[in-house]
Amino acid sequence: MIQNRAVRLVATGARFLTGAALAVGCVVAVVIAVALPWPGAQSEPAQVSVTPTAGDTTLVCSGEFRALGRNPADAAQQMSAGTPSLTVGSTGVLADSVLAAPEIGESSGPKRFVGSAEQGGAALVAAAESLTLAADDLSGLAASACRETRTESWLVGGTVETGTSDLIILSNPGDVTATATLTVFGPTETSTTTLVPAATQVTVPLSSVAAGTPSPVVRVTAQGAPLRAELQSSLIRTLDPSGIDIQDSAAAPNARIGFAGIQVLDTSEDTALTLLRLMATDQATKARIVVRSNGTEVMQTSVPLDARIPAEVNLDQLEPGVYSIDIEADASVVGAVRQTTGAGAGSDFAWTPSAPELRGEVFVAVPSGPSPRLHLANSSDADASITLTPTAGGAAQEITIPAGGDSLMDVRADRVYALTTDQPVRAAVMLSGADALAGWPVWPGAAAQEPITVYP
């Protein structure tokens, strides 16, 4: 029995020693593992770059210029004051139709053009309208490009002062009703909504939503369907008509915006003939303004901007000529420039909104009008090679615009051109003559999609 007990003690001791050795080994292994570098565990997310299939391009035109106050019994009644001439061109099949305009007659609506994407490529389409009026209540030149719809648009020019008749024009080329929210920025901020039926154009008098706001900025947001928003303006001084205009929406708010095709035709010591309107859309900032002509800086200034309060800068110190303007701020801003042919009765005016940058190829439609020209401004750090080719045939123009420079190109009225550039530039179409003025920026086509990164 003593022998069995001794055997058990020996066995127990052996197990104890074995366990202790294993425990020490584990501790040593853990210490060594902590001291040594661990293998890296890196996981690259799966991703792929995809270029969406190009969609159809839909353009909406302005249509009839509307006259107010011609019916003594109903001053708010709208009538057609004139039908614009139309210039249009595309790379492929182009379908057209007419939107309803119940305020001036079902058969007087604006044109809608749809360019079909073919073989996976975006349709290049451009269209523009112009008309000249010489009536007792309306006179001047109005011209604008037909544009694609947007879910958000900024109308920077416009006024509700005595003698003005400004209309916000909303066009819905889609198949469902859209709800437009009009937010007016000024000393006070107001907001209203209006319905825009499918395939219909409606108007909202600016005075009905911006009363008491001398220099309003209007943001138009659309739900249900994107809209084309623009501003029709007319002016009467005393009893004399003094200009008409169709103003496009401005480029989206950005801390860096720019203008091309700013025309200074005259100066005045009493009236601001060239005026820049700016607004900080989110927060207060200071805008730094640089004006150039022929590649030379001719003016530099800065202006403080309160959040959501429009401000105006007088540019009448500029000599007659064509200018580009670059604006930088520390917060997003929107802007437009008002130009006039003179201060007296019978003059004409035009608002030119800020222009987006172009790169690659885009079509440009030049409608009928006096002395048509194309102004290009290169605010990049590299020289830009530009080619302008008539789509109906003819010799191409090729120019190089130095970094920070600009250039004027002669074009023919009632023509469509293909514009290509290898660097980001801003461009604007200009028309000008005796008491006739119009201008608008060239926009890139939205149907051409940029590659996007997809993470499965």
PDB file of N, CA and C in Angstrom, residues 387-448:
ATOM      1  N   THR A 387     -10.753  75.006 -80.913  1.00  0.00           N
ATOM      2  CA  THR A 387     -11.158  74.811 -82.301  1.00  0.00           C
ATOM      3  C   THR A 387     -12.645  75.082 -82.405  1.00  0.00           C
ATOM      4  N   LEU A 388     -13.020  75.923 -83.355  1.00  0.00           N
ATOM      5  CA  LEU A 388     -14.432  76.275 -83.576  1.00  0.00           C
ATOM      6  C   LEU A 388     -14.777  75.910 -85.012  1.00  0.00           C
ATOM      7  N   THR A 389     -15.713  74.966 -85.185  1.00  0.00           N
ATOM      8  CA  THR A 389     -16.032  74.432 -86.498  1.00  0.00           C
ATOM      9  C   THR A 389     -17.511  74.579 -86.794  1.00  0.00           C
ATOM     10  N   PRO A 390     -17.906  75.190 -87.922  1.00  0.00           N
ATOM     11  CA  PRO A 390     -19.326  75.248 -88.285  1.00  0.00           C
ATOM     12  C   PRO A 390     -19.846  73.842 -88.561  1.00  0.00           C
ATOM     13  N   THR A 391     -20.978  73.477 -87.961  1.00  0.00           N
ATOM     14  CA  THR A 391     -21.501  72.126 -88.151  1.00  0.00           C
ATOM     15  C   THR A 391     -22.080  71.926 -89.541  1.00  0.00           C
ATOM     16  N   ALA A 392     -22.435  73.007 -90.228  1.00  0.00           N
ATOM     17  CA  ALA A 392     -22.997  72.891 -91.572  1.00  0.00           C
ATOM     18  C   ALA A 392     -21.913  72.868 -92.646  1.00  0.00           C
ATOM     19  N   GLY A 393     -20.648  72.878 -92.229  1.00  0.00           N
ATOM     20  CA  GLY A 393     -19.546  72.885 -93.184  1.00  0.00           C
ATOM     21  C   GLY A 393     -18.870  74.237 -93.244  1.00  0.00           C
ATOM     22  N   GLY A 394     -17.598  74.216 -93.557  1.00  0.00           N
ATOM     23  CA  GLY A 394     -16.832  75.447 -93.626  1.00  0.00           C
ATOM     24  C   GLY A 394     -15.523  75.302 -92.874  1.00  0.00           C
ATOM     25  N   ALA A 395     -14.661  76.281 -93.016  1.00  0.00           N
ATOM     26  CA  ALA A 395     -13.341  76.221 -92.411  1.00  0.00           C
ATOM     27  C   ALA A 395     -13.422  76.386 -90.899  1.00  0.00           C
ATOM     28  N   ALA A 396     -12.607  75.629 -90.203  1.00  0.00           N
ATOM     29  CA  ALA A 396     -12.540  75.721 -88.753  1.00  0.00           C
ATOM     30  C   ALA A 396     -11.580  76.832 -88.339  1.00  0.00           C
ATOM     31  N   GLN A 397     -11.866  77.452 -87.207  1.00  0.00           N
ATOM     32  CA  GLN A 397     -10.968  78.438 -86.619  1.00  0.00           C
ATOM     33  C   GLN A 397     -10.216  77.776 -85.466  1.00  0.00           C
ATOM     34  N   GLU A 398      -8.904  77.977 -85.428  1.00  0.00           N
ATOM     35  CA  GLU A 398      -8.085  77.430 -84.358  1.00  0.00           C
ATOM     36  C   GLU A 398      -7.290  78.546 -83.699  1.00  0.00           C
ATOM     37  N   ILE A 399      -7.382  78.629 -82.386  1.00  0.00           N
ATOM     38  CA  ILE A 399      -6.656  79.649 -81.657  1.00  0.00           C
ATOM     39  C   ILE A 399      -6.092  79.038 -80.378  1.00  0.00           C
ATOM     40  N   THR A 400      -5.103  79.691 -79.812  1.00  0.00           N
ATOM     41  CA  THR A 400      -4.557  79.325 -78.513  1.00  0.00           C
ATOM     42  C   THR A 400      -4.728  80.506 -77.575  1.00  0.00           C
ATOM     43  N   ILE A 401      -5.358  80.259 -76.436  1.00  0.00           N
ATOM     44  CA  ILE A 401      -5.578  81.311 -75.448  1.00  0.00           C
ATOM     45  C   ILE A 401      -4.604  81.081 -74.304  1.00  0.00           C
ATOM     46  N   PRO A 402      -3.710  82.034 -74.042  1.00  0.00           N
ATOM     47  CA  PRO A 402      -2.750  81.849 -72.947  1.00  0.00           C
ATOM     48  C   PRO A 402      -3.459  81.734 -71.599  1.00  0.00           C
ATOM     49  N   ALA A 403      -2.757  81.138 -70.646  1.00  0.00           N
ATOM     50  CA  ALA A 403      -3.291  81.053 -69.286  1.00  0.00           C
ATOM     51  C   ALA A 403      -3.615  82.449 -68.772  1.00  0.00           C
ATOM     52  N   GLY A 404      -4.836  82.620 -68.264  1.00  0.00           N
ATOM     53  CA  GLY A 404      -5.279  83.914 -67.773  1.00  0.00           C
ATOM     54  C   GLY A 404      -5.717  84.873 -68.858  1.00  0.00           C
ATOM     55  N   GLY A 405      -5.719  84.427 -70.107  1.00  0.00           N
ATOM     56  CA  GLY A 405      -6.082  85.299 -71.218  1.00  0.00           C
ATOM     57  C   GLY A 405      -7.500  85.093 -71.689  1.00  0.00           C
ATOM     58  N   ASP A 406      -7.908  85.863 -72.686  1.00  0.00           N
ATOM     59  CA  ASP A 406      -9.230  85.725 -73.280  1.00  0.00           C
ATOM     60  C   ASP A 406      -9.136  86.079 -74.755  1.00  0.00           C
ATOM     61  N   SER A 407     -10.184  85.740 -75.503  1.00  0.00           N
ATOM     62  CA  SER A 407     -10.146  85.974 -76.938  1.00  0.00           C
ATOM     63  C   SER A 407     -11.558  86.122 -77.475  1.00  0.00           C
ATOM     64  N   LEU A 408     -11.688  86.934 -78.523  1.00  0.00           N
ATOM     65  CA  LEU A 408     -12.953  87.106 -79.233  1.00  0.00           C
ATOM     66  C   LEU A 408     -12.895  86.372 -80.568  1.00  0.00           C
ATOM     67  N   MET A 409     -13.962  85.673 -80.900  1.00  0.00           N
ATOM     68  CA  MET A 409     -14.041  84.967 -82.176  1.00  0.00           C
ATOM     69  C   MET A 409     -15.298  85.421 -82.899  1.00  0.00           C
ATOM     70  N   ASP A 410     -15.149  85.796 -84.163  1.00  0.00           N
ATOM     71  CA  ASP A 410     -16.299  86.182 -84.963  1.00  0.00           C
ATOM     72  C   ASP A 410     -17.070  84.939 -85.386  1.00  0.00           C
ATOM     73  N   VAL A 411     -18.376  84.994 -85.266  1.00  0.00           N
ATOM     74  CA  VAL A 411     -19.249  83.903 -85.698  1.00  0.00           C
ATOM     75  C   VAL A 411     -20.362  84.490 -86.553  1.00  0.00           C
ATOM     76  N   ARG A 412     -21.078  83.636 -87.246  1.00  0.00           N
ATOM     77  CA  ARG A 412     -22.166  84.077 -88.102  1.00  0.00           C
ATOM     78  C   ARG A 412     -23.501  83.812 -87.422  1.00  0.00           C
ATOM     79  N   ALA A 413     -24.434  84.718 -87.646  1.00  0.00           N
ATOM     80  CA  ALA A 413     -25.777  84.552 -87.084  1.00  0.00           C
ATOM     81  C   ALA A 413     -26.475  83.367 -87.737  1.00  0.00           C
ATOM     82  N   ASP A 414     -27.371  82.765 -86.992  1.00  0.00           N
ATOM     83  CA  ASP A 414     -28.165  81.632 -87.457  1.00  0.00           C
ATOM     84  C   ASP A 414     -27.277  80.467 -87.892  1.00  0.00           C
ATOM     85  N   ARG A 415     -26.271  80.156 -87.041  1.00  0.00           N
ATOM     86  CA  ARG A 415     -25.358  79.058 -87.302  1.00  0.00           C
ATOM     87  C   ARG A 415     -25.125  78.276 -86.008  1.00  0.00           C
ATOM     88  N   VAL A 416     -24.748  77.013 -86.158  1.00  0.00           N
ATOM     89  CA  VAL A 416     -24.375  76.170 -85.029  1.00  0.00           C
ATOM     90  C   VAL A 416     -22.921  75.765 -85.207  1.00  0.00           C
ATOM     91  N   TYR A 417     -22.154  75.810 -84.114  1.00  0.00           N
ATOM     92  CA  TYR A 417     -20.729  75.515 -84.146  1.00  0.00           C
ATOM     93  C   TYR A 417     -20.395  74.410 -83.147  1.00  0.00           C
ATOM     94  N   ALA A 418     -19.356  73.637 -83.491  1.00  0.00           N
ATOM     95  CA  ALA A 418     -18.773  72.685 -82.552  1.00  0.00           C
ATOM     96  C   ALA A 418     -17.535  73.335 -81.940  1.00  0.00           C
ATOM     97  N   LEU A 419     -17.540  73.483 -80.622  1.00  0.00           N
ATOM     98  CA  LEU A 419     -16.434  74.098 -79.901  1.00  0.00           C
ATOM     99  C   LEU A 419     -15.700  73.014 -79.120  1.00  0.00           C
ATOM    100  N   THR A 420     -14.383  72.903 -79.335  1.00  0.00           N
ATOM    101  CA  THR A 420     -13.579  71.941 -78.581  1.00  0.00           C
ATOM    102  C   THR A 420     -12.435  72.681 -77.895  1.00  0.00           C
ATOM    103  N   THR A 421     -12.118  72.240 -76.682  1.00  0.00           N
ATOM    104  CA  THR A 421     -11.041  72.844 -75.910  1.00  0.00           C
ATOM    105  C   THR A 421     -10.363  71.776 -75.073  1.00  0.00           C
ATOM    106  N   ASP A 422      -9.039  71.891 -74.942  1.00  0.00           N
ATOM    107  CA  ASP A 422      -8.299  70.912 -74.146  1.00  0.00           C
ATOM    108  C   ASP A 422      -8.043  71.377 -72.726  1.00  0.00           C
ATOM    109  N   GLN A 423      -8.484  72.592 -72.382  1.00  0.00           N
ATOM    110  CA  GLN A 423      -8.358  73.119 -71.032  1.00  0.00           C
ATOM    111  C   GLN A 423      -9.692  73.743 -70.619  1.00  0.00           C
ATOM    112  N   PRO A 424      -9.974  73.811 -69.322  1.00  0.00           N
ATOM    113  CA  PRO A 424     -11.236  74.435 -68.898  1.00  0.00           C
ATOM    114  C   PRO A 424     -11.272  75.912 -69.282  1.00  0.00           C
ATOM    115  N   VAL A 425     -12.307  76.310 -69.988  1.00  0.00           N
ATOM    116  CA  VAL A 425     -12.510  77.712 -70.362  1.00  0.00           C
ATOM    117  C   VAL A 425     -13.968  78.069 -70.123  1.00  0.00           C
ATOM    118  N   ARG A 426     -14.220  79.375 -70.055  1.00  0.00           N
ATOM    119  CA  ARG A 426     -15.589  79.876 -70.019  1.00  0.00           C
ATOM    120  C   ARG A 426     -15.879  80.572 -71.339  1.00  0.00           C
ATOM    121  N   ALA A 427     -17.129  80.463 -71.797  1.00  0.00           N
ATOM    122  CA  ALA A 427     -17.479  81.033 -73.095  1.00  0.00           C
ATOM    123  C   ALA A 427     -18.848  81.682 -73.005  1.00  0.00           C
ATOM    124  N   ALA A 428     -19.060  82.693 -73.840  1.00  0.00           N
ATOM    125  CA  ALA A 428     -20.351  83.380 -73.892  1.00  0.00           C
ATOM    126  C   ALA A 428     -20.608  83.865 -75.310  1.00  0.00           C
ATOM    127  N   VAL A 429     -21.865  83.787 -75.723  1.00  0.00           N
ATOM    128  CA  VAL A 429     -22.313  84.348 -77.001  1.00  0.00           C
ATOM    129  C   VAL A 429     -22.772  85.777 -76.749  1.00  0.00           C
ATOM    130  N   MET A 430     -22.371  86.692 -77.646  1.00  0.00           N
ATOM    131  CA  MET A 430     -22.728  88.102 -77.487  1.00  0.00           C
ATOM    132  C   MET A 430     -23.355  88.620 -78.772  1.00  0.00           C
ATOM    133  N   LEU A 431     -24.403  89.438 -78.619  1.00  0.00           N
ATOM    134  CA  LEU A 431     -25.017  90.180 -79.713  1.00  0.00           C
ATOM    135  C   LEU A 431     -25.088  91.639 -79.283  1.00  0.00           C
ATOM    136  N   SER A 432     -24.736  92.553 -80.174  1.00  0.00           N
ATOM    137  CA  SER A 432     -24.806  93.966 -79.803  1.00  0.00           C
ATOM    138  C   SER A 432     -24.947  94.830 -81.041  1.00  0.00           C
ATOM    139  N   GLY A 433     -25.716  95.909 -80.893  1.00  0.00           N
ATOM    140  CA  GLY A 433     -25.925  96.868 -81.971  1.00  0.00           C
ATOM    141  C   GLY A 433     -26.482  98.152 -81.381  1.00  0.00           C
ATOM    142  N   ALA A 434     -27.002  99.006 -82.242  1.00  0.00           N
ATOM    143  CA  ALA A 434     -27.599 100.254 -81.776  1.00  0.00           C
ATOM    144  C   ALA A 434     -28.851  99.940 -80.960  1.00  0.00           C
ATOM    145  N   ASP A 435     -28.801 100.258 -79.663  1.00  0.00           N
ATOM    146  CA  ASP A 435     -29.920  99.985 -78.755  1.00  0.00           C
ATOM    147  C   ASP A 435     -30.375  98.533 -78.838  1.00  0.00           C
ATOM    148  N   ALA A 436     -29.394  97.643 -78.923  1.00  0.00           N
ATOM    149  CA  ALA A 436     -29.673  96.205 -78.957  1.00  0.00           C
ATOM    150  C   ALA A 436     -28.535  95.483 -78.251  1.00  0.00           C
ATOM    151  N   LEU A 437     -28.881  94.650 -77.261  1.00  0.00           N
ATOM    152  CA  LEU A 437     -27.842  94.002 -76.454  1.00  0.00           C
ATOM    153  C   LEU A 437     -28.377  92.676 -75.918  1.00  0.00           C
ATOM    154  N   ALA A 438     -27.558  91.628 -76.045  1.00  0.00           N
ATOM    155  CA  ALA A 438     -27.915  90.323 -75.490  1.00  0.00           C
ATOM    156  C   ALA A 438     -26.637  89.522 -75.295  1.00  0.00           C
ATOM    157  N   GLY A 439     -26.653  88.610 -74.346  1.00  0.00           N
ATOM    158  CA  GLY A 439     -25.505  87.750 -74.103  1.00  0.00           C
ATOM    159  C   GLY A 439     -25.837  86.673 -73.093  1.00  0.00           C
ATOM    160  N   TRP A 440     -25.212  85.517 -73.231  1.00  0.00           N
ATOM    161  CA  TRP A 440     -25.469  84.400 -72.324  1.00  0.00           C
ATOM    162  C   TRP A 440     -24.290  83.443 -72.346  1.00  0.00           C
ATOM    163  N   PRO A 441     -24.060  82.726 -71.255  1.00  0.00           N
ATOM    164  CA  PRO A 441     -22.943  81.780 -71.202  1.00  0.00           C
ATOM    165  C   PRO A 441     -23.250  80.497 -71.955  1.00  0.00           C
ATOM    166  N   VAL A 442     -22.189  79.830 -72.414  1.00  0.00           N
ATOM    167  CA  VAL A 442     -22.300  78.523 -73.051  1.00  0.00           C
ATOM    168  C   VAL A 442     -22.184  77.462 -71.966  1.00  0.00           C
ATOM    169  N   TRP A 443     -23.101  76.495 -72.006  1.00  0.00           N
ATOM    170  CA  TRP A 443     -23.131  75.432 -70.997  1.00  0.00           C
ATOM    171  C   TRP A 443     -22.692  74.105 -71.597  1.00  0.00           C
ATOM    172  N   PRO A 444     -22.018  73.268 -70.810  1.00  0.00           N
ATOM    173  CA  PRO A 444     -21.721  71.915 -71.285  1.00  0.00           C
ATOM    174  C   PRO A 444     -22.978  71.073 -71.299  1.00  0.00           C
ATOM    175  N   GLY A 445     -22.982  70.030 -72.118  1.00  0.00           N
ATOM    176  CA  GLY A 445     -24.137  69.147 -72.168  1.00  0.00           C
ATOM    177  C   GLY A 445     -24.184  68.249 -70.950  1.00  0.00           C
ATOM    178  N   ALA A 446     -25.342  68.121 -70.344  1.00  0.00           N
ATOM    179  CA  ALA A 446     -25.480  67.290 -69.141  1.00  0.00           C
ATOM    180  C   ALA A 446     -25.634  65.817 -69.477  1.00  0.00           C
ATOM    181  N   ALA A 447     -25.912  65.484 -70.747  1.00  0.00           N
ATOM    182  CA  ALA A 447     -26.145  64.080 -71.093  1.00  0.00           C
ATOM    183  C   ALA A 447     -24.849  63.274 -71.119  1.00  0.00           C
ATOM    184  N   ALA A 448     -23.715  63.955 -71.315  1.00  0.00           N
ATOM    185  CA  ALA A 448     -22.430  63.257 -71.305  1.00  0.00           C
ATOM    186  C   ALA A 448     -22.017  62.988 -69.864  1.00  0.00           C
TER     187      ALA A 448
END
